[in-house]
Short mmCIF file of C-alpha atoms in Angstrom, two decimals:
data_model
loop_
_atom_site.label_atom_id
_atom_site.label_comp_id
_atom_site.label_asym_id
_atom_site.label_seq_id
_atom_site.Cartn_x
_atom_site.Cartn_y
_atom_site.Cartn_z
CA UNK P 1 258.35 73.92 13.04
CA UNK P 2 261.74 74.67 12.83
CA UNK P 3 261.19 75.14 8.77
CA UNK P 4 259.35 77.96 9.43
CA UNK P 5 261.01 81.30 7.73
CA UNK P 6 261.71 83.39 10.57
CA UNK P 7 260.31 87.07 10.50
CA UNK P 8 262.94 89.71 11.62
CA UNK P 9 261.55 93.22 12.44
CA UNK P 10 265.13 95.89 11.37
CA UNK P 11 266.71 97.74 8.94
CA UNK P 12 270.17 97.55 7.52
CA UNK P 13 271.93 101.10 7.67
CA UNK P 14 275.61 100.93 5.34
CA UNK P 15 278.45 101.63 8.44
CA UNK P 16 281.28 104.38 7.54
CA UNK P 17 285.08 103.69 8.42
CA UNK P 18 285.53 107.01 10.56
CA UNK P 19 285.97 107.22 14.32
CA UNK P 20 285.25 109.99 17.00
CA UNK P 21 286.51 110.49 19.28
CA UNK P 22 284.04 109.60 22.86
CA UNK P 23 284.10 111.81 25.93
CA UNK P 24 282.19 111.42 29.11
CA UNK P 25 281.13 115.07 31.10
CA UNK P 26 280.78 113.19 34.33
CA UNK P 27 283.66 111.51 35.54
CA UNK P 28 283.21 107.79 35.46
CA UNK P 29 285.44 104.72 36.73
CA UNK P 30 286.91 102.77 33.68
CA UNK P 31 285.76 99.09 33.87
CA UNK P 32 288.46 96.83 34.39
CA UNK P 33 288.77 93.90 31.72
CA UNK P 34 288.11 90.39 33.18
CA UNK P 35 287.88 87.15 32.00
CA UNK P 36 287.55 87.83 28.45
CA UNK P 37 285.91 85.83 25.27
CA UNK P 38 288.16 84.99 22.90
CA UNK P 39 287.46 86.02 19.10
CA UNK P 40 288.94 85.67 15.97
CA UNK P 41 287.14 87.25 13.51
CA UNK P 42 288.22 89.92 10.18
CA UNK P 43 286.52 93.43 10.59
CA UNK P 44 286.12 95.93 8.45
CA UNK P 45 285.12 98.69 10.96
CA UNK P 46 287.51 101.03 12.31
CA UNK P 47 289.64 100.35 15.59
CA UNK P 48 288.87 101.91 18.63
CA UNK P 49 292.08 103.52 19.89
CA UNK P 50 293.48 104.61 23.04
CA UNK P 51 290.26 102.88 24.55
CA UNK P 52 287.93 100.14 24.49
CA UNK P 53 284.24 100.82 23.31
CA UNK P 54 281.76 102.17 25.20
CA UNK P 55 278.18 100.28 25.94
CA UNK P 56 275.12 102.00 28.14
CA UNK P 57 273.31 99.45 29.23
CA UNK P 58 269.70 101.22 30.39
CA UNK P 59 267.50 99.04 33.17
CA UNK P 60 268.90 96.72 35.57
CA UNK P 61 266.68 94.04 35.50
CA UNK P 62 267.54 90.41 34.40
CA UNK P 63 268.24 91.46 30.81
CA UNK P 64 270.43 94.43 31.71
CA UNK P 65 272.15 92.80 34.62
CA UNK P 66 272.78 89.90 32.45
CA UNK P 67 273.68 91.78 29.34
CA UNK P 68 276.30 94.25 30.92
CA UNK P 69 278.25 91.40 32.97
CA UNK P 70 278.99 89.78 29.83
CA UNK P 71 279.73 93.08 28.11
CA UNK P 72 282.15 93.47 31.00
CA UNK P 73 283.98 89.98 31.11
CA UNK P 74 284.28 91.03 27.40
CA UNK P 75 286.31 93.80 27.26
CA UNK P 76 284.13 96.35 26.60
CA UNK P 77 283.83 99.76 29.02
CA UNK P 78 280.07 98.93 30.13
CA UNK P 79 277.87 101.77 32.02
CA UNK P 80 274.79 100.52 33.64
CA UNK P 81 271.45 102.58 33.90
CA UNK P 82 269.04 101.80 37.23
CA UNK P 83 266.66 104.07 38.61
CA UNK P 84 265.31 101.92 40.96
CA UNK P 85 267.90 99.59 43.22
CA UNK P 86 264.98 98.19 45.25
CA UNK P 87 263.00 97.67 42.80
CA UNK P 88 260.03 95.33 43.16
CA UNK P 89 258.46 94.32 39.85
CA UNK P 90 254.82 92.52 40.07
CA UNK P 91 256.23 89.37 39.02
CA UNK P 92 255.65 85.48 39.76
CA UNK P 93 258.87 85.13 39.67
CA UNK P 94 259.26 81.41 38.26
CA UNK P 95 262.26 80.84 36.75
CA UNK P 96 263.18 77.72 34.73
CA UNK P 97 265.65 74.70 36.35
CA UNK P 98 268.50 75.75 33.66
CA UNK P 99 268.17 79.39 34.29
CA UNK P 100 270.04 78.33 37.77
CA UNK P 101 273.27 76.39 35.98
CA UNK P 102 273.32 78.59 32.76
CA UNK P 103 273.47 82.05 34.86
CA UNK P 104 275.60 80.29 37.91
CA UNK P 105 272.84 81.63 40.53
CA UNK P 106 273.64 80.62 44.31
CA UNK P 107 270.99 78.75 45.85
CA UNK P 108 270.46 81.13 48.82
CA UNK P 109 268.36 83.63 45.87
CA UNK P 110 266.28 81.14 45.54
CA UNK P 111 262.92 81.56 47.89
CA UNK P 112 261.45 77.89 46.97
CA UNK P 113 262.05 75.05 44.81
CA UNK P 114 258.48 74.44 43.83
CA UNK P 115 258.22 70.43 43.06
CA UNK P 116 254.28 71.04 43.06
CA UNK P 117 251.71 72.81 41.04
CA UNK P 118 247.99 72.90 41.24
CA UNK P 119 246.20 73.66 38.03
CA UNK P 120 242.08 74.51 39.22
CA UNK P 121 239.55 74.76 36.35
CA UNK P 122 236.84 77.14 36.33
CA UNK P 123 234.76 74.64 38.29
CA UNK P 124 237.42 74.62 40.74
CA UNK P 125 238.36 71.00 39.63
CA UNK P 126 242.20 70.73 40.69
CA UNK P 127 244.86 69.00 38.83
CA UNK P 128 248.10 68.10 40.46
CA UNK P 129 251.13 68.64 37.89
CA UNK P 130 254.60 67.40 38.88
CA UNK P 131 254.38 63.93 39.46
CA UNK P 132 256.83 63.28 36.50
CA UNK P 133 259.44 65.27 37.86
CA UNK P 134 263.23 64.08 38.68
CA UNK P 135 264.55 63.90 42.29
CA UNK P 136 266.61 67.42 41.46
CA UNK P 137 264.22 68.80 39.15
CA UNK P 138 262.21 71.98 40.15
CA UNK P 139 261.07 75.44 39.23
CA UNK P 140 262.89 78.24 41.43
CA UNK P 141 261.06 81.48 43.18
CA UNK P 142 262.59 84.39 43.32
CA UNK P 143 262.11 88.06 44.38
CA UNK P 144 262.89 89.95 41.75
CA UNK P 145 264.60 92.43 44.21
CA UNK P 146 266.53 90.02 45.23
CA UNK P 147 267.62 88.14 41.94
CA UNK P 148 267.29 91.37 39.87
CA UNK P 149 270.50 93.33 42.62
CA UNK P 150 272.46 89.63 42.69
CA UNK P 151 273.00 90.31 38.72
CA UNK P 152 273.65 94.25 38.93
CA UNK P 153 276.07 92.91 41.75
CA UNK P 154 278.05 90.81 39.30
CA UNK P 155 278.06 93.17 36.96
CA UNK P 156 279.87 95.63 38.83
CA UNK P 157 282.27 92.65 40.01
CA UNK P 158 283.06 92.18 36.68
CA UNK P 159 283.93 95.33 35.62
CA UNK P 160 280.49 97.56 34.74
CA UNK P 161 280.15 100.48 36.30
CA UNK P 162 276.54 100.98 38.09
CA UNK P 163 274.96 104.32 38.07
CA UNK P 164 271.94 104.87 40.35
CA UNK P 165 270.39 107.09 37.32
CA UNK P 166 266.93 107.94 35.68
CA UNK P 167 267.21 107.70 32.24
CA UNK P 168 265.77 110.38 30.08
CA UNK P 169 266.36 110.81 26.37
CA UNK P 170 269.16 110.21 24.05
CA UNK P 171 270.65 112.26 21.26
CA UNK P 172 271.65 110.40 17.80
CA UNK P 173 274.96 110.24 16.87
CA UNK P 174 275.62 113.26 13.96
CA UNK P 175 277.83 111.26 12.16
CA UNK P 176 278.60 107.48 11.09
CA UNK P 177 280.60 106.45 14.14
CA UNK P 178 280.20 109.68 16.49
CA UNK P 179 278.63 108.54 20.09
CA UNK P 180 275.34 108.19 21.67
CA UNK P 181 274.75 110.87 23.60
CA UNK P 182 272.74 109.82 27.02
CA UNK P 183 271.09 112.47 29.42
CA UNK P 184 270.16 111.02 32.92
CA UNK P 185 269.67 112.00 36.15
CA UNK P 186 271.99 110.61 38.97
CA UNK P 187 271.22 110.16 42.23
CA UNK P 188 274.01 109.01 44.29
CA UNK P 189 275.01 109.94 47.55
CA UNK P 190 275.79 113.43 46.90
CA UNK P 191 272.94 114.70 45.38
CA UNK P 192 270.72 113.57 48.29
CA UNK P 193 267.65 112.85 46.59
CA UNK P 194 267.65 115.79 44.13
CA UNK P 195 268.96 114.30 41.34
CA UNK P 196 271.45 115.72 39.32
CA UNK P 197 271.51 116.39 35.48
CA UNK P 198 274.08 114.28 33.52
CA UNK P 199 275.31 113.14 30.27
CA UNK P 200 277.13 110.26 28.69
CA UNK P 201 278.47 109.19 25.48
CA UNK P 202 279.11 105.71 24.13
CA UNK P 203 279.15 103.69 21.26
CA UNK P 204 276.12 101.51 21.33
CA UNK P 205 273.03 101.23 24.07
CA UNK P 206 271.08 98.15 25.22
CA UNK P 207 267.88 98.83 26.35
CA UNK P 208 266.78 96.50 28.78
CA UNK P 209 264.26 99.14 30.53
CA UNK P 210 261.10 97.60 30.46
CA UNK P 211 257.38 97.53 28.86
CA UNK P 212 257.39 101.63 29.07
CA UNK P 213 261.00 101.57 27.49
CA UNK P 214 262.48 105.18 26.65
CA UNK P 215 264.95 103.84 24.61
CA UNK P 216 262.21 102.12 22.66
CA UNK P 217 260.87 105.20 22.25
CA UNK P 218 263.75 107.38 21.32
CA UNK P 219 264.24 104.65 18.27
CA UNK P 220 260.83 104.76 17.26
CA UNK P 221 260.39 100.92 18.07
CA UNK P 222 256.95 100.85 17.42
CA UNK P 223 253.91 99.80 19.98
CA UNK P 224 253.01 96.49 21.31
CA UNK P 225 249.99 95.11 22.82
CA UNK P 226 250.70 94.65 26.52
CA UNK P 227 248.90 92.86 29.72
CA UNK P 228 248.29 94.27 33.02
CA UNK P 229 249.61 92.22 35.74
CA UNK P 230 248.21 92.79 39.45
CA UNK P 231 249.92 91.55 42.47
CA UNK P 232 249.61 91.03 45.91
CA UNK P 233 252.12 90.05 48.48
CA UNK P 234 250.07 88.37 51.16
CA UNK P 235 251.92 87.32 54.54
CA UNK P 236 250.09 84.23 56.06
CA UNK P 237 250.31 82.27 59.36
CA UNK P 238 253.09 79.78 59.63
CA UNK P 239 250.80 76.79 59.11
CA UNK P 240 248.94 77.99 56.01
CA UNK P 241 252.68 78.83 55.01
CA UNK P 242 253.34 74.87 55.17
CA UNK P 243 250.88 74.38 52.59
CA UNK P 244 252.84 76.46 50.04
CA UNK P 245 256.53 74.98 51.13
CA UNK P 246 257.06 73.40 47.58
CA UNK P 247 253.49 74.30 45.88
CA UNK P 248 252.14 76.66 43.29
CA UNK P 249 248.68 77.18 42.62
CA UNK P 250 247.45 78.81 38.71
CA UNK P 251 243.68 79.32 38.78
CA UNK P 252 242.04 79.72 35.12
CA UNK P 253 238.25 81.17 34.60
CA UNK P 254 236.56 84.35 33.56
CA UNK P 255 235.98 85.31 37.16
CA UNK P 256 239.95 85.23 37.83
CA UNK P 257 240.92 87.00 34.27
CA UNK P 258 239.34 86.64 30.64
CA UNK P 259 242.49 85.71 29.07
CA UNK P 260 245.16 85.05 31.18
CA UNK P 261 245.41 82.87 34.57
CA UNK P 262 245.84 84.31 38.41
CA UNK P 263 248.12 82.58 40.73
CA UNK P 264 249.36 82.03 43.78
CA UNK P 265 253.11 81.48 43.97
CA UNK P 266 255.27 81.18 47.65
CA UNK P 267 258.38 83.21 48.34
CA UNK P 268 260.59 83.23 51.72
CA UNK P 269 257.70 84.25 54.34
CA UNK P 270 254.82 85.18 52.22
CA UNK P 271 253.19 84.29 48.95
CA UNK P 272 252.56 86.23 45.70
CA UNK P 273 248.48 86.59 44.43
CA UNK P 274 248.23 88.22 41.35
CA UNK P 275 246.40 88.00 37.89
CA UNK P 276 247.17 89.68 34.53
CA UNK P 277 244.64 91.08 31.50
CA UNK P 278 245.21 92.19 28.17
CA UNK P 279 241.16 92.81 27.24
CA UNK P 280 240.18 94.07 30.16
CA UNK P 281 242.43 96.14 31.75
CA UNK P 282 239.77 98.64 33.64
CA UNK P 283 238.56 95.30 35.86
CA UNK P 284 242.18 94.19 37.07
CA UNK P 285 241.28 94.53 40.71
CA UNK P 286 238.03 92.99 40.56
CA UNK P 287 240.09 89.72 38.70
CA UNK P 288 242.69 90.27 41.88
CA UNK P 289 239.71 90.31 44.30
CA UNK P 290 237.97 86.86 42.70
CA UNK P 291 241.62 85.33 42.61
CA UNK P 292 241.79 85.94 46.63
CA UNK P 293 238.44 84.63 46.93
CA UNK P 294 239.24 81.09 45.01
CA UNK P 295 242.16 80.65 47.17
CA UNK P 296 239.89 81.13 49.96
CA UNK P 297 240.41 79.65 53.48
CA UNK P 298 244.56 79.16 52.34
CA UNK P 299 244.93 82.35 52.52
CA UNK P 300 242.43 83.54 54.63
CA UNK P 301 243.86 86.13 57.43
CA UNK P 302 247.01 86.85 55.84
CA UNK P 303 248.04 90.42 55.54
CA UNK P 304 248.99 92.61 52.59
CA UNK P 305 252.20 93.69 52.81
CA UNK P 306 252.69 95.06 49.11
CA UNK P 307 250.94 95.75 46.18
CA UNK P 308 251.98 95.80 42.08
CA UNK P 309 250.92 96.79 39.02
CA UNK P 310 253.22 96.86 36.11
CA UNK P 311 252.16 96.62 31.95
CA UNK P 312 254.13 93.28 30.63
CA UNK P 313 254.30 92.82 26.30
CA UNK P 314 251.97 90.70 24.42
CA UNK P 315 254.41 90.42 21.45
CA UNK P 316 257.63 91.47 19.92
CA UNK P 317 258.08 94.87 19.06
CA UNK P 318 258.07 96.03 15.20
CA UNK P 319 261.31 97.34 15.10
CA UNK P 320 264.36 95.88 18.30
CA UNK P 321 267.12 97.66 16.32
CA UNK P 322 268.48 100.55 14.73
CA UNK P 323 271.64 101.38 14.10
CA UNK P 324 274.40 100.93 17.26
CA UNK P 325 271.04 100.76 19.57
CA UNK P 326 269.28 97.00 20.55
CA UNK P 327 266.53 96.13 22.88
CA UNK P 328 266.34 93.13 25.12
CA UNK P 329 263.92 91.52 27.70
CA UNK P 330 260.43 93.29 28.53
CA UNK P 331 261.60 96.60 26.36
CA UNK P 332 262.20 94.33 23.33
CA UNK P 333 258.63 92.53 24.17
CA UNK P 334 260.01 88.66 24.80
CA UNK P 335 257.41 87.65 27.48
CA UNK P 336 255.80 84.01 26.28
CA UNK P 337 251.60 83.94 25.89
CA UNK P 338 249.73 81.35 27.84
CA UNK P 339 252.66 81.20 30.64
CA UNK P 340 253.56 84.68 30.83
CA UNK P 341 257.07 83.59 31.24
CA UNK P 342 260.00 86.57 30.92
CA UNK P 343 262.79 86.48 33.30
CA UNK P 344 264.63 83.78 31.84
CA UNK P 345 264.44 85.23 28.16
CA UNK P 346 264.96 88.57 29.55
CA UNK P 347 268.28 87.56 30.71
CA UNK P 348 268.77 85.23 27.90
CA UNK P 349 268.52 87.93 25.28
CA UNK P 350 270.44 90.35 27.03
CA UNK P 351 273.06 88.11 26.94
CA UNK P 352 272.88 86.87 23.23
CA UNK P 353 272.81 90.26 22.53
CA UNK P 354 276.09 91.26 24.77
CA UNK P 355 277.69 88.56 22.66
CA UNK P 356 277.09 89.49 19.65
CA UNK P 357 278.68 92.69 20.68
CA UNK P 358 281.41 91.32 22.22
CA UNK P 359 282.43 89.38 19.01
CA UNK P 360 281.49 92.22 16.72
CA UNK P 361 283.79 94.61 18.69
CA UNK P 362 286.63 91.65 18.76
CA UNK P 363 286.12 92.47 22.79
CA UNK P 364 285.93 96.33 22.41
CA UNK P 365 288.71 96.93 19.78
CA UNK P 366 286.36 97.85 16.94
CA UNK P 367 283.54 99.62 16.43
CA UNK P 368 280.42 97.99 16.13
CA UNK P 369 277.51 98.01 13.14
CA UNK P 370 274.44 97.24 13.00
CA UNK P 371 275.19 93.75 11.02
CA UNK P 372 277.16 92.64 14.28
CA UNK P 373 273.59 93.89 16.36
CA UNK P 374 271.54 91.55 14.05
CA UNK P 375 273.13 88.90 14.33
CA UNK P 376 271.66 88.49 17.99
CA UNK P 377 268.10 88.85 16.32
CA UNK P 378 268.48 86.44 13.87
CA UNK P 379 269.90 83.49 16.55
CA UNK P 380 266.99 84.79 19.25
CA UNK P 381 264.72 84.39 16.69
CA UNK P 382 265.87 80.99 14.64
CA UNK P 383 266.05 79.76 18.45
CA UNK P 384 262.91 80.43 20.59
CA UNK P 385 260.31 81.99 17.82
CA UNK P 386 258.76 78.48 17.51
CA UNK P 387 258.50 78.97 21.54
CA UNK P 388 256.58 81.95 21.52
CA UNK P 389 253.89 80.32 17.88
CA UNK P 390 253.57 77.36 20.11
CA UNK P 391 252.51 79.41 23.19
CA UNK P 392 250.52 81.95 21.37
CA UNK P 393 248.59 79.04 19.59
CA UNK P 394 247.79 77.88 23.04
CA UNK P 395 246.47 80.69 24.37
CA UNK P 396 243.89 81.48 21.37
CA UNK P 397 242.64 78.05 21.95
CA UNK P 398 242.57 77.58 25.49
CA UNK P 399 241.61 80.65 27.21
CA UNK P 400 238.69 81.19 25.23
CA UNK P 401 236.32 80.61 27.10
CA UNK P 402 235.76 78.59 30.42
CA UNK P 403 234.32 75.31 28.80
CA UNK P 404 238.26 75.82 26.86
CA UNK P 405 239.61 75.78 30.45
CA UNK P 406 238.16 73.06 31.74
CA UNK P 407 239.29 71.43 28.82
CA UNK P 408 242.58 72.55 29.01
CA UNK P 409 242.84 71.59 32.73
CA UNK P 410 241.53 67.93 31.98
CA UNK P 411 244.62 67.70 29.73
CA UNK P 412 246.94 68.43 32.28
CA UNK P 413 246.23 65.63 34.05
CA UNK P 414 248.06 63.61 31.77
CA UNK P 415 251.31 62.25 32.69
CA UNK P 416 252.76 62.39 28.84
CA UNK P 417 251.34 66.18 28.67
CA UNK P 418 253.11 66.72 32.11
CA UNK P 419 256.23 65.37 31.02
CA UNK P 420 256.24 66.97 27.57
CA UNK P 421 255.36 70.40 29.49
CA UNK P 422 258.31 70.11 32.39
CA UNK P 423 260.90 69.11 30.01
CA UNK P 424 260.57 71.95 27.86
CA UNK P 425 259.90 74.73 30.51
CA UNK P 426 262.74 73.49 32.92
CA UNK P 427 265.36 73.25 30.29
CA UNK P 428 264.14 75.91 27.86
CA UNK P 429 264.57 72.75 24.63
CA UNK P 430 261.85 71.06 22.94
CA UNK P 431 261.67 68.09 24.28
CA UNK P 432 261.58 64.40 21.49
CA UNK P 433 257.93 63.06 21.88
CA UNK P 434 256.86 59.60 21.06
CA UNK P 435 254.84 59.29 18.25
CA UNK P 436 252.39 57.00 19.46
CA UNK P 437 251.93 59.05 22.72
CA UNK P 438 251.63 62.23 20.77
CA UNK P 439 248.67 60.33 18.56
CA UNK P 440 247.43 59.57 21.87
CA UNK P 441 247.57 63.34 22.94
CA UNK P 442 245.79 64.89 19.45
CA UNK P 443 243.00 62.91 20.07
CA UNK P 444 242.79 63.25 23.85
CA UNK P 445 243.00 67.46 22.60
CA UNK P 446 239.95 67.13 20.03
CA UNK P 447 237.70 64.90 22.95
CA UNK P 448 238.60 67.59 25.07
CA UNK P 449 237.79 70.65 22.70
CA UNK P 450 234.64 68.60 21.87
CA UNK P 451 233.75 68.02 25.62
CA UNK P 452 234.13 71.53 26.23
CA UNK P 453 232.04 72.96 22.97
CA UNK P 454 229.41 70.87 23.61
CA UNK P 455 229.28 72.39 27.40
CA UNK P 456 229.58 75.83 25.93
CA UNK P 457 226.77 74.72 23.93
CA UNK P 458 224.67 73.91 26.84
CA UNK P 459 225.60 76.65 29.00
CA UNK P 460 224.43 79.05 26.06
CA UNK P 461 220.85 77.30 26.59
CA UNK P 462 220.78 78.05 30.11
CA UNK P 463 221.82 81.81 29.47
CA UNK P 464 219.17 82.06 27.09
#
């Protein structure tokens, strides 16, 4: 896998030596420089004087949080871009076991530590997955409220400076060098609600803001295919809360979603029902409604307390790059097929790509190109691009159709598949198989895939 040439979607653009000079028309706090990387490195860019450079960071989810706390600790003057402080986004909200020591989140953000999972075929035969798990292994719930603030938190700690702001377009710089320039609307205290009109002008943006990204747009970044995810906050009695202390449920079938899964994942006092569809985006509620019904009586009398809808990416966009401008998370389409995974590599890129700024700009002394941008590409991609094949592979064969499901299902009641599948979700590595269980596995997979054709086969009969 890993000899596999590695596609990168960007354009090389030849940097000039000159330097403007960057003004702001609103005035901002200067972030303070904290802990900062160390670099050595030879640049032939042009020093930033009687400053440090200047990053927007748009979108304060995982990727932005994550991305302007390291641009902070760095050295680099960091603005961050939210709209929404409270905001909810219709997520499952699984993250990974390393996602907890490699970002240095608290425990008390953390709703459950889910040591259980339920996979339930389209027959509603259930397979429990976990049994191969460690003592201090688990997969973490979060809200993203909750998890999504902690980071913009940091980030201010650190240095960035926060702006409660709706971004709206940018301007290109005029000439090699010359600034970004931002227009927003801020809503802080004193605008009470009305918003008012501002600009801002930096040296390089991050967009981390999302499927529906604006600063995707205003680099021509290209389309992606995207899913529709549905969700459901359901608050249920105290006993039928027991149920879900350490347990996740994912239900696979046609009824529930043609080519994704629904599930049913527990936060703090309620749990999370949702489903997701790229095909059939017009029938997301009747998918939601079938997903309620095949949790049935565990859920039965609980009481809505919140509804989602938000469009997650399929696939990578064409183009994450131009210029002094990089996109990260959701905007820059890193959300894994088959598990619909994003907030760790959401965070994970906006770091990596933070980084690579940091060390371009020998922390915010230089000016930045687009070489020093790539450089993030080309590491995100040499490192999780196999990920995302893998995944994608998956998906086409699996969630085919249901007799695929129930095939799919059966195979996740092995203990080697189990194992294989914790090790590299909770520590985000492939994890070293044994070749004789792995021989085992391929031709467990084609009994399986033959099981299920020849039920497809039969259940064509019966249709006919």
């Amino acid at each position: 896998m890993a000899s596999i040439a590695l596609k990168t979607f960007i354009g090389l653009r030849q940097s000039s030596p000159e330097n403007n000079s960057i003004n702001i028309s609103k005035s901002l706090p200067t972030s303070q420089t904290h802990r900062r990387l160390r670099i050595n490195a030879s640049k032939s860019s042009p020093r930033v004087t009687g400053r440090n450079l200047r990053v927007a960071v748009v979108g304060g989810g995982p990727a932005g949080g994550a991305a302007a706390e390291t641009l902070a600790k760095g050295g680099i003057e960091t603005f961050l871009i939210e709209r929404k402080m409270d905001n909810c986004k219709p997520c499952g909200g699984a993250i990974p076991l390393c996602m907890v020591g490699e970002f240095d989140l608290p425990l008390d953000i953390i709703d459950r530590k889910v040591t259980k999972m339920k996979m339930i075929s389209p027959s509603n035969v259930a397979v429990d997955i976990g049994q191969t798990l460690k003592p201090h292994e688990y997969i973490g719930m979060v809200r993203r409220e909750v998890l999504d603030a902690y980071l913009r938190d940091r980030a201010a700690e650190a240095g960035a400076s926060v702006l409660n702001g709706l971004f709206l377009r940018m301007d290109m710089p005029k000439a090699p060098n010359s600034p970004y320039v931002l227009h927003y609307t801020s809503y802080d205290s004193k605008t009470n609600g009305a918003g008012e009109k501002c600009t801002l002008e930096v040296d390089a943006v991050i967009g981390a803001d999302g499927a529906n990204s604006r600063v995707a747009k205003s680099i021509n970044a290209g389309d992606y295919e995207y899913a529709i995810a549905f969700q459901e906050r359901i608050r249920i009695s105290d006993d039928k809360m027991k149920y879900y202390e350490n347990l996740a449920e994912m239900y696979v079938g046609d009824d529930v979603s043609p080519d994704f899964y629904g599930w049913v994942f527990p936060k703090c006092d309620h749990v999370a029902v949702g489903t997701g569809t790229v095909t059939h985006k017009a029938d997301i509620k009747k998918f939601q409604l079938a997903t309620r019904l095949r949790a049935d009586s565990k859920i039965t009398g609980g009481k809505i307390i919140r509804v989602e809808a938000h469009p997650i990416p399929e696939h990578p966009r064409p183009r994450r790059l131009q210029d002094r401008v990089a996109l990260v998370g959701d905007a820059a389409g890193y959300v894994t097929k088959c598990s619909g995974e994003g907030i760790y590599f959401a965070a994970k890129s906006g770091r990596m790509c933070a980084e690579a700024i940091v060390e371009g700009s020998e922390n915010g002394k230089r000016m930045v190109e687009e070489s020093d941008l790539r450089k993030y590409l080309e590491k995100w991609d040499k490192t999780y691009w196999p990920t995302y094949k893998v995944l994608d592979i998956l998906q086409k064969v699996f969630y085919r159709s249901n007799p695929a499901r129930e095939a799919f299902v059966e195979m996740c009641a092995d203990e080697y598949v189990q194992k294989m599948t914790f090790d590299s979700y909770l520590y985000k590595k492939v994890a070293p198989g044994n070749p004789i269980e792995d021989l085992k596995l391929a031709v467990n997979t084609i009994g399986s895939l033959v099981r299920a054709n020849a039920l497809r086969r039969e259940m064509d009969k019966l249709s006919v």
